[in-house]
JSON list of C-alpha atoms and ligand atoms in Angstrom, two decimals:
[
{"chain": "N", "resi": 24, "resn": "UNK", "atom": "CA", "xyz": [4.86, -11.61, 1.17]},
{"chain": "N", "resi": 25, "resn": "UNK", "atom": "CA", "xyz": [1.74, -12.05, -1.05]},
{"chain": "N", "resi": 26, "resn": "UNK", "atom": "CA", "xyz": [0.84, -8.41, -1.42]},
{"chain": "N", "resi": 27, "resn": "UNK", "atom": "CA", "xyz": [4.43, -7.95, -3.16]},
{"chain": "N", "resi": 28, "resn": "UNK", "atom": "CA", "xyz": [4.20, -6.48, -6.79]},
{"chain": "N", "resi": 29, "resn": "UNK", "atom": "CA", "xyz": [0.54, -5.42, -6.31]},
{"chain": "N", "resi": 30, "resn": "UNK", "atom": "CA", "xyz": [-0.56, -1.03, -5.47]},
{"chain": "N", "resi": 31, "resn": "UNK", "atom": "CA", "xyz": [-1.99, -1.11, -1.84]},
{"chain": "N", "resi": 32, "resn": "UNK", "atom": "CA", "xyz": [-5.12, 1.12, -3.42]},
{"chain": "N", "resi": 33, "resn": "UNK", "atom": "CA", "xyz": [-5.88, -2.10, -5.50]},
{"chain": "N", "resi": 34, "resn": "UNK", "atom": "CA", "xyz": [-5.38, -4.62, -2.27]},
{"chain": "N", "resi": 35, "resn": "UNK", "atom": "CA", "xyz": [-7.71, -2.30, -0.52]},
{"chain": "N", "resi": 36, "resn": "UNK", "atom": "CA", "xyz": [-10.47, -1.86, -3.69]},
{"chain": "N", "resi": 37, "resn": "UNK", "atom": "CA", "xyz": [-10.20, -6.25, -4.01]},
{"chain": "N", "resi": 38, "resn": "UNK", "atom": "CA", "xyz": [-10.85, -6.36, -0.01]},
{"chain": "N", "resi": 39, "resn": "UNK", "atom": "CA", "xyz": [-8.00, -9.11, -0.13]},
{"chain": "N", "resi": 40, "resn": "UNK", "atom": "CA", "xyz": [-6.16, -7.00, 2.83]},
{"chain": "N", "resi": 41, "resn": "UNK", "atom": "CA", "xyz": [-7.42, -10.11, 5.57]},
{"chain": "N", "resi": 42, "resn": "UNK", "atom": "CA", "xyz": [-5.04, -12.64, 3.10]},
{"chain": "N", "resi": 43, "resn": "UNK", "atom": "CA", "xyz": [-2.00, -10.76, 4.23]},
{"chain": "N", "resi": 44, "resn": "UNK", "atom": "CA", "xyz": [-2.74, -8.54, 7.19]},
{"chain": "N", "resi": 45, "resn": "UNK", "atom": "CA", "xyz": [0.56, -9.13, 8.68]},
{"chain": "N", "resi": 46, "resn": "UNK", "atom": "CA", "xyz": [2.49, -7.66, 5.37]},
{"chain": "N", "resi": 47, "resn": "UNK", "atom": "CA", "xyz": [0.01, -4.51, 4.58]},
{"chain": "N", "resi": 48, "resn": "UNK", "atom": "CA", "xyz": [0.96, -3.48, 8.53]},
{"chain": "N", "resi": 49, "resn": "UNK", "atom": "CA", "xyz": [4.70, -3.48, 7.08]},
{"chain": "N", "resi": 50, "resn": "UNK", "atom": "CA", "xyz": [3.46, -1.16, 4.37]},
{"chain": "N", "resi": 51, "resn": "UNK", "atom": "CA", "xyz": [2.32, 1.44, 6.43]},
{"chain": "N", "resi": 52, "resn": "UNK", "atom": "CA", "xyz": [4.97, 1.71, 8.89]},
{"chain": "N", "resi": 53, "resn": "UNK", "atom": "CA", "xyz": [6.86, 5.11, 8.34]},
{"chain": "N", "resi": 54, "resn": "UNK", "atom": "CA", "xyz": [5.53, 5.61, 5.31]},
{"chain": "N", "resi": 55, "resn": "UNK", "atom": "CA", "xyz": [7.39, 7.70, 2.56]},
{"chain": "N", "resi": 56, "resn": "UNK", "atom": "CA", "xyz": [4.91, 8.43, -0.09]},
{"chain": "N", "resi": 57, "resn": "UNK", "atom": "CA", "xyz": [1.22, 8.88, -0.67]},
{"chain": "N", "resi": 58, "resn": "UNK", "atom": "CA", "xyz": [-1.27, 8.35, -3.45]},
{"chain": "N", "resi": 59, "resn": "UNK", "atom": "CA", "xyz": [-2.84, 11.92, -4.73]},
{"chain": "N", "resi": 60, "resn": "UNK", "atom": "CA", "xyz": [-5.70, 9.59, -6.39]},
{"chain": "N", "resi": 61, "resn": "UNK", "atom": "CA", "xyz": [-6.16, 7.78, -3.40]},
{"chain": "N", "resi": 62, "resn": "UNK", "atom": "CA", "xyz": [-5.08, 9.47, -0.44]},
{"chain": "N", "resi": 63, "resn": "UNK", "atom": "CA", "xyz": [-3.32, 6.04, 1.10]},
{"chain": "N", "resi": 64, "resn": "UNK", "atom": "CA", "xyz": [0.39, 6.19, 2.67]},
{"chain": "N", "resi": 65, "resn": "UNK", "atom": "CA", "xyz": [2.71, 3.54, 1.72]},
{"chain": "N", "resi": 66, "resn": "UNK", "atom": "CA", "xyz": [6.60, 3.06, 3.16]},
{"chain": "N", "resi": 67, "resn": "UNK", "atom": "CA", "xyz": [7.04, 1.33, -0.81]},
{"chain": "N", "resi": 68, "resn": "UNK", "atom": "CA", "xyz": [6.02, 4.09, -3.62]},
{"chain": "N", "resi": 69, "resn": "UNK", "atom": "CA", "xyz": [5.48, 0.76, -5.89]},
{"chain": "N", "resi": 70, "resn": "UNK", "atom": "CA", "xyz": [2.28, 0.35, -3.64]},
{"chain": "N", "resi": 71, "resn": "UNK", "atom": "CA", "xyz": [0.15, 3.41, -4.92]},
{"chain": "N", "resi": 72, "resn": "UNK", "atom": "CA", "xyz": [-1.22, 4.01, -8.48]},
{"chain": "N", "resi": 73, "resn": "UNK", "atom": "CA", "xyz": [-0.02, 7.56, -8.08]},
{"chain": "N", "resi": 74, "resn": "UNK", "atom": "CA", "xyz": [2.70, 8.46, -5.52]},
{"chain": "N", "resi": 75, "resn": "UNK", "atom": "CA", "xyz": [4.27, 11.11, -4.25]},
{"chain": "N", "resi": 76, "resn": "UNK", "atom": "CA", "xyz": [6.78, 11.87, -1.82]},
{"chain": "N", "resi": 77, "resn": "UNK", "atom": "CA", "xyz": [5.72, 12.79, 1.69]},
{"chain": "H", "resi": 26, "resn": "LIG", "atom": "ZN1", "xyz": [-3.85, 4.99, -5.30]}
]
């Protein structure tokens, strides 16, 4: 997966979401933390600048 070892509140600031669509779907599904800076929910808390659990 492309987006792998990048913060999904980066992928989304870039706009480079359309290269990997597919994979930022997996990201969200159940998702297990937030980020209090950006308000996005991630399954992977190595996807937000500042997680925390939900
Ligand atoms: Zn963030």
């Amino acid at each position: 997966m492309k987006l792998k070892g990048k913060t999904l509140c980066k992928l989304v600031k870039d706009e480079v979401l359309d290269e990997d669509l597919e994979g930022y779907k997996e990201l969200l599904r159940e998702p297990t933390h937030f980020c209090l800076k950006c308000g996005r929910a991630c399954n992977d808390k190595k996807c937000l600048c500042k997680p925390e659990k939900l």
